[in-house]
mmCIF file of N, CA and C in Angstrom:
data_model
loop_
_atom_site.group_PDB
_atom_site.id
_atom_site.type_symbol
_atom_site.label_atom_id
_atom_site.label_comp_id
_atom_site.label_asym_id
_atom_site.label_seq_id
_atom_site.Cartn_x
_atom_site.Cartn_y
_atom_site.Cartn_z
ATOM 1 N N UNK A 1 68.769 91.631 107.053
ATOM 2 C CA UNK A 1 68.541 91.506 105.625
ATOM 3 C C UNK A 1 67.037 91.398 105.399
ATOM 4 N N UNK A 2 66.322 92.416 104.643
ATOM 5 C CA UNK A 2 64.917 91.765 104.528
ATOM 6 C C UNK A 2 64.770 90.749 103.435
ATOM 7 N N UNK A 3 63.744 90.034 104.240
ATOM 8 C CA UNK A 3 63.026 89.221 104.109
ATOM 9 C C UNK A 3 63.764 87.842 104.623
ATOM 10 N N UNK A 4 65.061 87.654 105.451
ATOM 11 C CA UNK A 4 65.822 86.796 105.484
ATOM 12 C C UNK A 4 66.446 86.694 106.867
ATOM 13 N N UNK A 5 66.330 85.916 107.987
ATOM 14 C CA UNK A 5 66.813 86.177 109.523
ATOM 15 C C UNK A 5 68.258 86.007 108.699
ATOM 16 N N UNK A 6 69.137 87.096 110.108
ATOM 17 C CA UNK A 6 70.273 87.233 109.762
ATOM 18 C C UNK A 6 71.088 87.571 111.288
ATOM 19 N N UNK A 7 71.109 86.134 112.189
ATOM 20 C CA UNK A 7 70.695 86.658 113.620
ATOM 21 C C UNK A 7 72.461 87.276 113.442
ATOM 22 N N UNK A 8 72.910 88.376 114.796
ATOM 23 C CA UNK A 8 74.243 88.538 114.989
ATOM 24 C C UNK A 8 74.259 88.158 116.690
ATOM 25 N N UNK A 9 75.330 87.923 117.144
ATOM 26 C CA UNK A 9 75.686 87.308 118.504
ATOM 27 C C UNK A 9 76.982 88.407 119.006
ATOM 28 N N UNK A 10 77.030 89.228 119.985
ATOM 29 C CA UNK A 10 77.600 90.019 120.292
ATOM 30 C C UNK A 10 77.731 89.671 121.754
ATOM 31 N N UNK A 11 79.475 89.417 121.851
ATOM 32 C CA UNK A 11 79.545 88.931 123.843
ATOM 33 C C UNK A 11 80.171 90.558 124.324
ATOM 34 N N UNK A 12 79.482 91.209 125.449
ATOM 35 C CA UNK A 12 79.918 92.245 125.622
ATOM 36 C C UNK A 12 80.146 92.141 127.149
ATOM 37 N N UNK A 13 80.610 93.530 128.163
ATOM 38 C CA UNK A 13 80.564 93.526 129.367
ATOM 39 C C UNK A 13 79.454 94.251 129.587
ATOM 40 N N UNK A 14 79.200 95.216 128.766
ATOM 41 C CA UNK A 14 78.480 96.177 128.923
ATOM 42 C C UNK A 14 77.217 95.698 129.848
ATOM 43 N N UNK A 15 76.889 96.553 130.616
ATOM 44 C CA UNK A 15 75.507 96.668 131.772
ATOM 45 C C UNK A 15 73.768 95.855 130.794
ATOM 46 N N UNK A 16 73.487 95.096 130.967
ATOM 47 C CA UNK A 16 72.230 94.520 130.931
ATOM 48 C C UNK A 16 70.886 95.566 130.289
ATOM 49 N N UNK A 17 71.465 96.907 131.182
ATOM 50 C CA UNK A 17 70.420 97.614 131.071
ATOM 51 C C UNK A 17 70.211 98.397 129.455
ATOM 52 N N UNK A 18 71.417 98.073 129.161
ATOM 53 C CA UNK A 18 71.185 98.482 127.663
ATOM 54 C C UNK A 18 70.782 97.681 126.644
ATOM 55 N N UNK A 19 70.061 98.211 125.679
ATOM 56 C CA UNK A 19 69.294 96.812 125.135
ATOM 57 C C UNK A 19 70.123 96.315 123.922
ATOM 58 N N UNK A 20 69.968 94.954 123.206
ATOM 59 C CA UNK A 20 71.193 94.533 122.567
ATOM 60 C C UNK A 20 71.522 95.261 121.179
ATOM 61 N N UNK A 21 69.894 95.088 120.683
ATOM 62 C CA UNK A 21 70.229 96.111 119.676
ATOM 63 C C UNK A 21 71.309 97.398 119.224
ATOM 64 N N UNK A 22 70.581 98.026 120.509
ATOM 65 C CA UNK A 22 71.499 99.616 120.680
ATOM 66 C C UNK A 22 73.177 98.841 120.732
ATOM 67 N N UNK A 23 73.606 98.021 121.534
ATOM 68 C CA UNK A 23 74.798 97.959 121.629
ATOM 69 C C UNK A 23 75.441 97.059 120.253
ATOM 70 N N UNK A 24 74.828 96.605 119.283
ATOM 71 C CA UNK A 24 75.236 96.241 118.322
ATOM 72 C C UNK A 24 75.512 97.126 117.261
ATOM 73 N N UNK A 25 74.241 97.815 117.089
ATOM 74 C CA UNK A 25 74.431 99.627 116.266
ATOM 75 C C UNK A 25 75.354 100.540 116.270
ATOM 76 N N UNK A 26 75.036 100.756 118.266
ATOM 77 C CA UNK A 26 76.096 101.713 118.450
ATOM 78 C C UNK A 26 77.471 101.647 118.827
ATOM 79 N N UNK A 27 77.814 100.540 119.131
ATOM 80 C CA UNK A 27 79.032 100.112 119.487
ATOM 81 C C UNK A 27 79.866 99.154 118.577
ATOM 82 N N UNK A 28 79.263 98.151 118.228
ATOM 83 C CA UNK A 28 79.736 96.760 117.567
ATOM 84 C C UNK A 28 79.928 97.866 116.064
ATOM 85 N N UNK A 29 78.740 97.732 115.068
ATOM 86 C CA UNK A 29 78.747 98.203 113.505
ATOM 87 C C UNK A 29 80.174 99.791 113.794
ATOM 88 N N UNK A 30 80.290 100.852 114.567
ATOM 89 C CA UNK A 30 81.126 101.893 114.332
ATOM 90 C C UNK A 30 82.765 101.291 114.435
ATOM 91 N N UNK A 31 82.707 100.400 115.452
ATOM 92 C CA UNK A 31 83.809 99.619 115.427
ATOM 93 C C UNK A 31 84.761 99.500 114.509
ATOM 94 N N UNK A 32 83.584 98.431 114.064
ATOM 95 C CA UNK A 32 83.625 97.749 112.525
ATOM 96 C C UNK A 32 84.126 98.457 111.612
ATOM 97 N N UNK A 33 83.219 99.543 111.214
ATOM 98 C CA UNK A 33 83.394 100.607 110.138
ATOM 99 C C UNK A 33 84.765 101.222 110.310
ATOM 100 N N UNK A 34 85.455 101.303 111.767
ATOM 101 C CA UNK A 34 86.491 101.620 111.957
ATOM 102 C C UNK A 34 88.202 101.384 111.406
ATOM 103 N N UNK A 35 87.918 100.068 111.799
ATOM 104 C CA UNK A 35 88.590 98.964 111.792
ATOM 105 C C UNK A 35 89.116 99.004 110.158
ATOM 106 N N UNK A 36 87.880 99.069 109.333
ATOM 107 C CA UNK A 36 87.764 98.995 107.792
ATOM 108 C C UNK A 36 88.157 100.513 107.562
ATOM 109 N N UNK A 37 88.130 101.096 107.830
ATOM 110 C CA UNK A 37 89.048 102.531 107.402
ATOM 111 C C UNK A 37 90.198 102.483 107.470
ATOM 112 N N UNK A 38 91.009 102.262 108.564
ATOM 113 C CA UNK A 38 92.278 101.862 109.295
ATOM 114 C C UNK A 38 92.859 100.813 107.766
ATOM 115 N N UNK A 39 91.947 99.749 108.120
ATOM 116 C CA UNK A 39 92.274 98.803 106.993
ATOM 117 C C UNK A 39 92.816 99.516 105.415
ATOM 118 N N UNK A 40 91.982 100.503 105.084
ATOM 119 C CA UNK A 40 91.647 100.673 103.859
ATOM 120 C C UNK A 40 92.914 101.849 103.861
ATOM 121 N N UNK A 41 92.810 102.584 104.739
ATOM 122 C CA UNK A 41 94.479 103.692 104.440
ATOM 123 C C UNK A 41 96.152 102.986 104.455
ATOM 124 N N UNK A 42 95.402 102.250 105.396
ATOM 125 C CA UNK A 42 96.995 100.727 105.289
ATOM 126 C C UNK A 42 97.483 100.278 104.264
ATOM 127 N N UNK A 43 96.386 99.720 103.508
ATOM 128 C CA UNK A 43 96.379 99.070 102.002
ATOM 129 C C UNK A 43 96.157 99.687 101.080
ATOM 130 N N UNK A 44 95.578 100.891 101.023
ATOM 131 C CA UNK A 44 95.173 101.168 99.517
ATOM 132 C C UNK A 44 95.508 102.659 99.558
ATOM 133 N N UNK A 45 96.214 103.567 100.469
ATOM 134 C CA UNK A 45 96.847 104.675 100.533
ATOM 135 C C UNK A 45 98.215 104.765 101.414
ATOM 136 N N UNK A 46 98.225 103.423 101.323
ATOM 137 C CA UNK A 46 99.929 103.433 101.613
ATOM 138 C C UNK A 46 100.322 103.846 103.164
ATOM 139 N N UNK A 47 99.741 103.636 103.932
ATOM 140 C CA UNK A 47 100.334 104.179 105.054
ATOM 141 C C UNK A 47 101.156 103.267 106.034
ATOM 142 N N UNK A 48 101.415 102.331 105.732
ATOM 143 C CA UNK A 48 102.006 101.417 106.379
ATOM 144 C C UNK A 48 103.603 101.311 105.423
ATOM 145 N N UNK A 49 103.646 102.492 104.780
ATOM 146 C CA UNK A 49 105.032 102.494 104.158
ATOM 147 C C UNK A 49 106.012 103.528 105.248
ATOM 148 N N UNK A 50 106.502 102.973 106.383
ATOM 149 C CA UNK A 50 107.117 103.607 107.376
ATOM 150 C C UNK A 50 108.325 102.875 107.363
ATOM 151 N N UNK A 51 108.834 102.961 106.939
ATOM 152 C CA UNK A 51 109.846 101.601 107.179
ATOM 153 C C UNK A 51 111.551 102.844 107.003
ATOM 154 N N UNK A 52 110.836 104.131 107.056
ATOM 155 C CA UNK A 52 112.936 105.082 106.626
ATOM 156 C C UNK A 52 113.052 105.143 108.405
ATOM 157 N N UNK A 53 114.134 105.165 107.936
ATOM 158 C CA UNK A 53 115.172 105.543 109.315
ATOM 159 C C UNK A 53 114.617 107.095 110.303
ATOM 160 N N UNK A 54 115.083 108.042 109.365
ATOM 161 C CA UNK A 54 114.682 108.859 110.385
ATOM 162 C C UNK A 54 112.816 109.318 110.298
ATOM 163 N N UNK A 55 112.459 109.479 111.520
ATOM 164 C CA UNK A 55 111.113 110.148 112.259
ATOM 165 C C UNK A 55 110.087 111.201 111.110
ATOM 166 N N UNK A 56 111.299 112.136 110.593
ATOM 167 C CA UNK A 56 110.422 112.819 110.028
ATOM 168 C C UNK A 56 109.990 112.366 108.798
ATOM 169 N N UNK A 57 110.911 111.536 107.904
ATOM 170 C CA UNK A 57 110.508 110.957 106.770
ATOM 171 C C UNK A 57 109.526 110.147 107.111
ATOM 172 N N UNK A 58 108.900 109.318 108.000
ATOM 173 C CA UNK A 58 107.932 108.536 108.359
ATOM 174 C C UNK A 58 106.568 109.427 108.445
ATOM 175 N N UNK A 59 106.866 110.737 109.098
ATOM 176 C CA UNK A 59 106.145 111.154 109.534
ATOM 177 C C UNK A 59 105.374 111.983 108.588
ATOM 178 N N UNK A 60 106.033 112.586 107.400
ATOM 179 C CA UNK A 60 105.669 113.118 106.159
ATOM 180 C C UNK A 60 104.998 111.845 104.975
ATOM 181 N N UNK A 61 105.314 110.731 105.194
ATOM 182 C CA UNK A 61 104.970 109.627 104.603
ATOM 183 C C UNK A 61 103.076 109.618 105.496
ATOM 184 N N UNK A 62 103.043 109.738 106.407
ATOM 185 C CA UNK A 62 101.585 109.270 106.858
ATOM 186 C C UNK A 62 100.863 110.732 106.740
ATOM 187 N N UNK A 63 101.777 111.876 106.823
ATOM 188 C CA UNK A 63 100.888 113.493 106.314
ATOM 189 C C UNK A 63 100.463 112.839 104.782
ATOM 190 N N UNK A 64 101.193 112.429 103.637
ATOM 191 C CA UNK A 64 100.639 112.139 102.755
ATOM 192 C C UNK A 64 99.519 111.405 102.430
ATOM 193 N N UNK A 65 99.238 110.084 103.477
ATOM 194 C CA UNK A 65 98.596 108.910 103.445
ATOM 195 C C UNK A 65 97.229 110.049 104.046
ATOM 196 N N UNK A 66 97.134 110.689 104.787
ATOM 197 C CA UNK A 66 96.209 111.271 105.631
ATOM 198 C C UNK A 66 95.601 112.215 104.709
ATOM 199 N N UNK A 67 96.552 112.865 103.996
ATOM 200 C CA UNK A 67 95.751 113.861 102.940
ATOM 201 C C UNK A 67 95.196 112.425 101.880
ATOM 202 N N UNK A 68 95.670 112.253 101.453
ATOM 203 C CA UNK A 68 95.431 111.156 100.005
ATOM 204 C C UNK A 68 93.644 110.710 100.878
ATOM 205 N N UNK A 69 93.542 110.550 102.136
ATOM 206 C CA UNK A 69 92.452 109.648 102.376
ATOM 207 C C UNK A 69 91.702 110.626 102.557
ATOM 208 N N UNK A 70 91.853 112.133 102.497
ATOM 209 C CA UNK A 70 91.037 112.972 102.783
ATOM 210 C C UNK A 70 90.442 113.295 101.414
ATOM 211 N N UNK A 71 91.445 113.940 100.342
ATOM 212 C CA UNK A 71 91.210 113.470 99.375
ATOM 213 C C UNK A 71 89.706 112.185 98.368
ATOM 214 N N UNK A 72 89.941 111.282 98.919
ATOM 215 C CA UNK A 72 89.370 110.109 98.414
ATOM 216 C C UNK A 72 87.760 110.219 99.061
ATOM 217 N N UNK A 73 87.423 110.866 100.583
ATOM 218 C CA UNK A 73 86.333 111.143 101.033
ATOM 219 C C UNK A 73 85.718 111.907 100.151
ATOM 220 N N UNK A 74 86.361 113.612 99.815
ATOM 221 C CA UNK A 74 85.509 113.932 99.067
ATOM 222 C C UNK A 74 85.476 113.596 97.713
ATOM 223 N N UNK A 75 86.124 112.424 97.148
ATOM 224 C CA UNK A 75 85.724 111.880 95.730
ATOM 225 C C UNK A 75 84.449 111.066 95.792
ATOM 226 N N UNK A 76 84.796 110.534 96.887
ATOM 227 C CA UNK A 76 83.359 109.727 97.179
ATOM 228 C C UNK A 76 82.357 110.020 97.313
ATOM 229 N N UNK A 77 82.365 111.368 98.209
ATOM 230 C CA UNK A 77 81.176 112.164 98.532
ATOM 231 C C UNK A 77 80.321 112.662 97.229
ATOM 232 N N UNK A 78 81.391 113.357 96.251
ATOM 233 C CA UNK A 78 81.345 114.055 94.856
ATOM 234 C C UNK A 78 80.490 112.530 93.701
ATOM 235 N N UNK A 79 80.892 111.208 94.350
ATOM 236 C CA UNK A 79 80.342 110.288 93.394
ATOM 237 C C UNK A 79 79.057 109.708 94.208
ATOM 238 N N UNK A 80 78.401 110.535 95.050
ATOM 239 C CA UNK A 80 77.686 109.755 95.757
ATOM 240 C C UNK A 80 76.203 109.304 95.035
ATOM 241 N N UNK A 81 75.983 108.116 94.955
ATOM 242 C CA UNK A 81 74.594 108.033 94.455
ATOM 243 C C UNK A 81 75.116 107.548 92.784
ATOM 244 N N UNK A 82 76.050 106.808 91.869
ATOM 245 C CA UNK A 82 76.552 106.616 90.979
ATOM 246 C C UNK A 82 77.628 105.474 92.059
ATOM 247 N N UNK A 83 77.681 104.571 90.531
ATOM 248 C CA UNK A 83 78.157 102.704 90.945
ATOM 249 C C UNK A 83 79.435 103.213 91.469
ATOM 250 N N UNK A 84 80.157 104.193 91.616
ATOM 251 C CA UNK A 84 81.085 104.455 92.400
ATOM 252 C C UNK A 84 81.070 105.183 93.382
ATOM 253 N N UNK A 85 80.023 105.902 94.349
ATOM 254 C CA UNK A 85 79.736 105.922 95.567
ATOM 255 C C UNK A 85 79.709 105.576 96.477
ATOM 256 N N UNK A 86 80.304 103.982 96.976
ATOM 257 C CA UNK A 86 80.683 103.178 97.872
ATOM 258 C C UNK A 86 82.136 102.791 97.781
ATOM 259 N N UNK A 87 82.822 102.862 96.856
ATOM 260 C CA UNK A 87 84.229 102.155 96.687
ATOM 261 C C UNK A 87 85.514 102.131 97.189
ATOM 262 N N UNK A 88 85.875 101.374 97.782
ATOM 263 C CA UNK A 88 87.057 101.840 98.419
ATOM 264 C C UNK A 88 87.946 102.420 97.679
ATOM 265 N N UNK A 89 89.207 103.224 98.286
ATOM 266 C CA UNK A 89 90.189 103.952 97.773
ATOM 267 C C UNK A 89 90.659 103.392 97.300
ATOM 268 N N UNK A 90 91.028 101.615 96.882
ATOM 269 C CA UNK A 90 91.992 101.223 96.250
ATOM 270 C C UNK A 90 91.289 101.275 94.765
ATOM 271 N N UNK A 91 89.765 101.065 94.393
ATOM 272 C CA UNK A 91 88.668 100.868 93.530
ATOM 273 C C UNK A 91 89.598 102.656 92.751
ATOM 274 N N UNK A 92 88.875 103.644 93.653
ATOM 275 C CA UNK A 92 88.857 104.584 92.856
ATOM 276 C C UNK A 92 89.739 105.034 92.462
ATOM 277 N N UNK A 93 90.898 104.789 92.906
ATOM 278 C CA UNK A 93 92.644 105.333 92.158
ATOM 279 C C UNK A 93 93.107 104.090 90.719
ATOM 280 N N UNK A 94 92.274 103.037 91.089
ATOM 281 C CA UNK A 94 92.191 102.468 89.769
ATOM 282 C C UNK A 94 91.191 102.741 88.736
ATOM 283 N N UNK A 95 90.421 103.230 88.860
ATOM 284 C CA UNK A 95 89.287 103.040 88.030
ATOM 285 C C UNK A 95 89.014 104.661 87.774
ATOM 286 N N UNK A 96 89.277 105.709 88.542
ATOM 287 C CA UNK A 96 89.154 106.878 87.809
ATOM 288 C C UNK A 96 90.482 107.553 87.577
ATOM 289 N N UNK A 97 91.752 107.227 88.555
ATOM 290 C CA UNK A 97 92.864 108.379 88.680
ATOM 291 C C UNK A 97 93.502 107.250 87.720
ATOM 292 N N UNK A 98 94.139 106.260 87.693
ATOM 293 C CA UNK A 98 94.925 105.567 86.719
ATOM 294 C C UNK A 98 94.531 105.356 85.758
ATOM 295 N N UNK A 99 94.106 106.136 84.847
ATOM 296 C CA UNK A 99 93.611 106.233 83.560
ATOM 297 C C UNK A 99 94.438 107.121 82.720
ATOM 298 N N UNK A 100 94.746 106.509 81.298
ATOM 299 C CA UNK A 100 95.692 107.458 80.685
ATOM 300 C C UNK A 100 94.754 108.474 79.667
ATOM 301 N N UNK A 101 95.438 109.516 79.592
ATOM 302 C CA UNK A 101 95.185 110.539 78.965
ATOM 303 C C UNK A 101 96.122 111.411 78.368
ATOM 304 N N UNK A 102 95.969 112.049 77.257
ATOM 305 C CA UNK A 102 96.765 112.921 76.843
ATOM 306 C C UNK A 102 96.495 114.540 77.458
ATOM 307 N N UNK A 103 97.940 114.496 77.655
ATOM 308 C CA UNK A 103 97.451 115.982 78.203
ATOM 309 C C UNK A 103 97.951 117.509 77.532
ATOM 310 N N UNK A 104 97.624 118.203 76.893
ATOM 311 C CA UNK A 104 98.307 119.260 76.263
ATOM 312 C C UNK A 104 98.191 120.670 76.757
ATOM 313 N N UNK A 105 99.602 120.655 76.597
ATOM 314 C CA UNK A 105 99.880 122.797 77.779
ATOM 315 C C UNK A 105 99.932 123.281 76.078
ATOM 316 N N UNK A 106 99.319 124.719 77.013
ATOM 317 C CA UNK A 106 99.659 126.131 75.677
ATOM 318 C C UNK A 106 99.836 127.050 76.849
ATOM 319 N N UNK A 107 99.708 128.224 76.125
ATOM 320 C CA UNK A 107 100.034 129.572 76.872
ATOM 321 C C UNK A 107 99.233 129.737 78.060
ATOM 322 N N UNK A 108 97.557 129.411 77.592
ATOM 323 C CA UNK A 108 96.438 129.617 78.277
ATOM 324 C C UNK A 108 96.116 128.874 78.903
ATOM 325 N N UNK A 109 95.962 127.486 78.608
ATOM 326 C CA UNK A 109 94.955 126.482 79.490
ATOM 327 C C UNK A 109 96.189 124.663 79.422
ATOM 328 N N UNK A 110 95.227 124.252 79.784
ATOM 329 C CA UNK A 110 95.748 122.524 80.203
ATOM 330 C C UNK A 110 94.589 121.938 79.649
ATOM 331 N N UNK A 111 95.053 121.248 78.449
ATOM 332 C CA UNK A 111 93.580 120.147 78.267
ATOM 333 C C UNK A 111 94.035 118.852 78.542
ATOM 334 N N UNK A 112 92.942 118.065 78.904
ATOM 335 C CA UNK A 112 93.223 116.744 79.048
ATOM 336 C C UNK A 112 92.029 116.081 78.608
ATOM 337 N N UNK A 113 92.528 115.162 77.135
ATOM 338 C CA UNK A 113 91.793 114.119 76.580
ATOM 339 C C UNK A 113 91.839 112.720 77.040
ATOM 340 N N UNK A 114 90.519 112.671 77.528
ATOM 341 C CA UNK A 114 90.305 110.849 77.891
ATOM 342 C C UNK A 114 90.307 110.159 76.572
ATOM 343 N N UNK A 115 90.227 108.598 76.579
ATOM 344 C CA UNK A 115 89.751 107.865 75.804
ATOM 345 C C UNK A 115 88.009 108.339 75.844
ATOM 346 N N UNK A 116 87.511 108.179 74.307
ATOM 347 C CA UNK A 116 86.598 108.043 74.398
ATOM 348 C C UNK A 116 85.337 107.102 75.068
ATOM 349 N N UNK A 117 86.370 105.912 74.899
ATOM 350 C CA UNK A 117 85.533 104.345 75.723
ATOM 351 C C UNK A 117 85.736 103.878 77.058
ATOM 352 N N UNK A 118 86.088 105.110 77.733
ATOM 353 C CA UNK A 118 86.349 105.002 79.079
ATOM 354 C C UNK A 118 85.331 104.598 80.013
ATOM 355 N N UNK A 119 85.516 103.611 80.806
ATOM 356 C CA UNK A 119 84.099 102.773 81.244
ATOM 357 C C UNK A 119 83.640 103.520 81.862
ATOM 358 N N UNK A 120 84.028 104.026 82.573
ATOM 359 C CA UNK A 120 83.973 105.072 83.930
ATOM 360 C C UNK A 120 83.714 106.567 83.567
ATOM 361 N N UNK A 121 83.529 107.067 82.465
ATOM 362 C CA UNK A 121 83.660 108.126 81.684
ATOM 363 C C UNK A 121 82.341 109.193 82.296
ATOM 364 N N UNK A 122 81.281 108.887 82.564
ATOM 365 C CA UNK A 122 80.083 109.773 83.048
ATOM 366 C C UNK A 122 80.776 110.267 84.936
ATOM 367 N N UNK A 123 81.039 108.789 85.547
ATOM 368 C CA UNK A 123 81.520 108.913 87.015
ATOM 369 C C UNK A 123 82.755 110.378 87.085
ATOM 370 N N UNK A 124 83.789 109.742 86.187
ATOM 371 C CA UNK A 124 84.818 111.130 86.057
ATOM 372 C C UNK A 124 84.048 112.612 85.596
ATOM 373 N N UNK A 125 83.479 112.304 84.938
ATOM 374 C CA UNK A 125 83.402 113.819 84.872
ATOM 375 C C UNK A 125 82.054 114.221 85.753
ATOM 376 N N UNK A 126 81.216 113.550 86.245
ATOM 377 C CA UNK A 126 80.459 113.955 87.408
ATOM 378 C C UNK A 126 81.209 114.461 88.390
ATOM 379 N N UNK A 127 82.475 113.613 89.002
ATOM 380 C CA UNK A 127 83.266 113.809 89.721
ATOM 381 C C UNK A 127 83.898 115.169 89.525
ATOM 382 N N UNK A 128 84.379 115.319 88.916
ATOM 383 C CA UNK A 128 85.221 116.531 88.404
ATOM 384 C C UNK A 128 84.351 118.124 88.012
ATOM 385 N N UNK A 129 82.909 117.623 88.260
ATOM 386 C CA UNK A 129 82.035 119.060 88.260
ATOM 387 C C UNK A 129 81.721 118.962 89.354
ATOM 388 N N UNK A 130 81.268 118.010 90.431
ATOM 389 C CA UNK A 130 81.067 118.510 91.603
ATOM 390 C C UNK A 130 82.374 118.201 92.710
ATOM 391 N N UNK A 131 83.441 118.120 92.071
ATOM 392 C CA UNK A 131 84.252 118.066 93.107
ATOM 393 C C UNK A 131 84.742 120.034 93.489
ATOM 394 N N UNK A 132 84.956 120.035 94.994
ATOM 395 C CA UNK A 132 84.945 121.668 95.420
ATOM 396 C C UNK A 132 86.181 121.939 94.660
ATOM 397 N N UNK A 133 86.557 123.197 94.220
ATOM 398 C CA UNK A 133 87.768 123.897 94.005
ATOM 399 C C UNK A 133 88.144 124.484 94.909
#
């Protein structure tokens, strides 16, 4: 943290010869980051909803969870640099996808009207011009 010691303590096996730093960076923090992904598709894209009887229904249940989180990368990517550029998946399915709107079909097109006072209102539609087609 600058300006603030912020010691970390890491017990490893790893060989001496590597210095601690490197093994906190490169080993300890990816871990971590790991761990918190795992975490974050568990809880906030559902993948720990395995619980049917047969194999393949389980197994189409975590194809979903796997797209949905693929999904959510490039929303993130698309919001990068805007207060929703860090947020976990549970943040952004609340705060941009669960939002109501009216939506109206014709012959030609699909419109969809937000609220005007939508907090999040610049993030969505940033999102939605640079997200890929």
């Amino acid at each position: 943290m600058p300006g603030k010691r912020n010691p970390r303590f890491v017990v490893t096996s790893l060989p001496l010869t590597i210095p601690p730093r490197t093994v906190y960076e490169r080993v300890y923090c990816p871990r971590g980051n790991a761990e918190n992904a795992i975490k974050e598709q568990q809880l906030d894209l559902f993948a720990d909803r395995t619980s049917a009887t047969p194999m393949a229904a389980n197994q189409l249940r975590l194809l979903f969870s796997a797209f949905a989180s693929i999904l959510m990368i490039r929303l993130r990517d698309a919001l990068a640099h805007t207060r929703l550029g860090r947020a976990t998946a549970g943040s952004l399915r609340l705060k941009l996808l669960k939002i109501g709107a009216r939506v109206s079909v014709s012959v030609r097109r699909v419109t969809v009207a937000m609220d005007s006072h939508h907090p999040f209102q610049a993030e969505f539609a940033r999102a939605h011009a640079r997200f890929p087609t």
